[in-house]
Tab-separated table of C-alpha atoms in Angstrom:
chain	number	residue	atom	x	y	z
L	1	MET	CA	-12.293	-33.201	66.412
L	2	PRO	CA	-13.017	-34.935	69.540
L	3	SER	CA	-10.154	-37.327	71.143
L	4	GLU	CA	-9.856	-40.031	73.460
L	5	VAL	CA	-7.435	-41.898	75.798
L	6	VAL	CA	-6.586	-45.743	75.109
L	7	TYR	CA	-5.698	-47.558	78.269
L	8	VAL	CA	-5.365	-51.257	79.585
L	9	ASN	CA	-7.253	-51.993	82.634
L	10	GLN	CA	-6.332	-54.620	85.583
L	11	ASN	CA	-8.033	-57.491	83.581
L	12	ASN	CA	-5.766	-56.466	80.388
L	13	VAL	CA	-8.632	-55.256	78.487
L	14	THR	CA	-7.861	-52.293	76.066
L	15	LEU	CA	-10.538	-49.554	76.992
L	16	THR	CA	-11.203	-45.781	75.621
L	17	MET	CA	-12.426	-42.802	77.618
L	18	PRO	CA	-13.341	-39.340	76.206
L	19	VAL	CA	-10.705	-36.257	76.546
L	20	HIS	CA	-12.538	-33.647	78.588
L	21	ALA	CA	-10.087	-30.882	78.461
L	22	TRP	CA	-6.565	-29.992	77.710
L	23	ASP	CA	-4.194	-28.640	80.134
L	24	ASP	CA	-1.694	-25.682	79.699
L	25	ASP	CA	1.282	-27.519	78.131
L	26	GLY	CA	-1.439	-29.690	75.939
L	27	ARG	CA	-1.966	-32.748	77.663
L	28	ALA	CA	-5.097	-34.562	77.641
L	29	LEU	CA	-7.219	-34.445	80.852
L	30	VAL	CA	-10.028	-36.977	81.682
L	31	LEU	CA	-12.564	-37.207	83.941
L	32	LEU	CA	-11.840	-39.757	86.657
L	33	ARG	CA	-13.445	-40.084	90.140
L	34	ASN	CA	-15.200	-36.762	89.719
L	35	ARG	CA	-11.695	-34.735	88.879
L	36	LEU	CA	-9.703	-33.955	86.015
L	37	MET	CA	-6.721	-36.050	85.825
L	38	ARG	CA	-3.787	-35.904	83.482
L	39	ALA	CA	-4.221	-38.949	81.012
L	40	ASP	CA	-0.726	-40.094	81.071
L	41	GLU	CA	-0.711	-40.499	84.762
L	42	MET	CA	-3.317	-42.858	84.582
L	43	ALA	CA	-2.407	-46.652	85.358
L	44	GLY	CA	-2.129	-48.471	82.099
L	45	PHE	CA	-1.880	-45.293	79.769
L	46	THR	CA	-1.089	-46.541	76.341
L	47	GLU	CA	-2.010	-43.283	73.688
L	48	VAL	CA	-4.308	-40.259	73.111
L	49	ARG	CA	-5.894	-40.596	69.392
L	50	GLU	CA	-8.750	-39.081	67.287
L	51	ALA	CA	-12.145	-40.354	68.151
L	52	ASN	CA	-14.240	-41.847	65.651
L	53	PRO	CA	-17.741	-40.666	66.636
L	54	ILE	CA	-20.802	-42.486	65.015
L	55	VAL	CA	-22.612	-39.494	62.798
L	56	ALA	CA	-25.401	-41.418	61.301
L	57	VAL	CA	-26.914	-44.836	61.401
L	58	ALA	CA	-28.997	-45.991	58.206
L	59	PRO	CA	-31.967	-48.354	58.635
L	60	GLY	CA	-31.636	-52.100	57.349
L	61	GLY	CA	-34.705	-53.550	55.900
L	62	GLY	CA	-34.686	-51.932	52.380
L	63	TRP	CA	-35.458	-48.300	53.337
């Protein structure tokens, strides 16, 4: 199951970004400024959680 990192930016807005890899100790790594960085070292880091991707969309209008 995909995971995502939750963090709070400088404007106090909560955002997420995908986890791209895991290090040997099981810590989440994210892609930031073209390099992998440990998520827990990001400014505003809150948590790592399971992502809920959209897997299907049903059209409206009585289909």
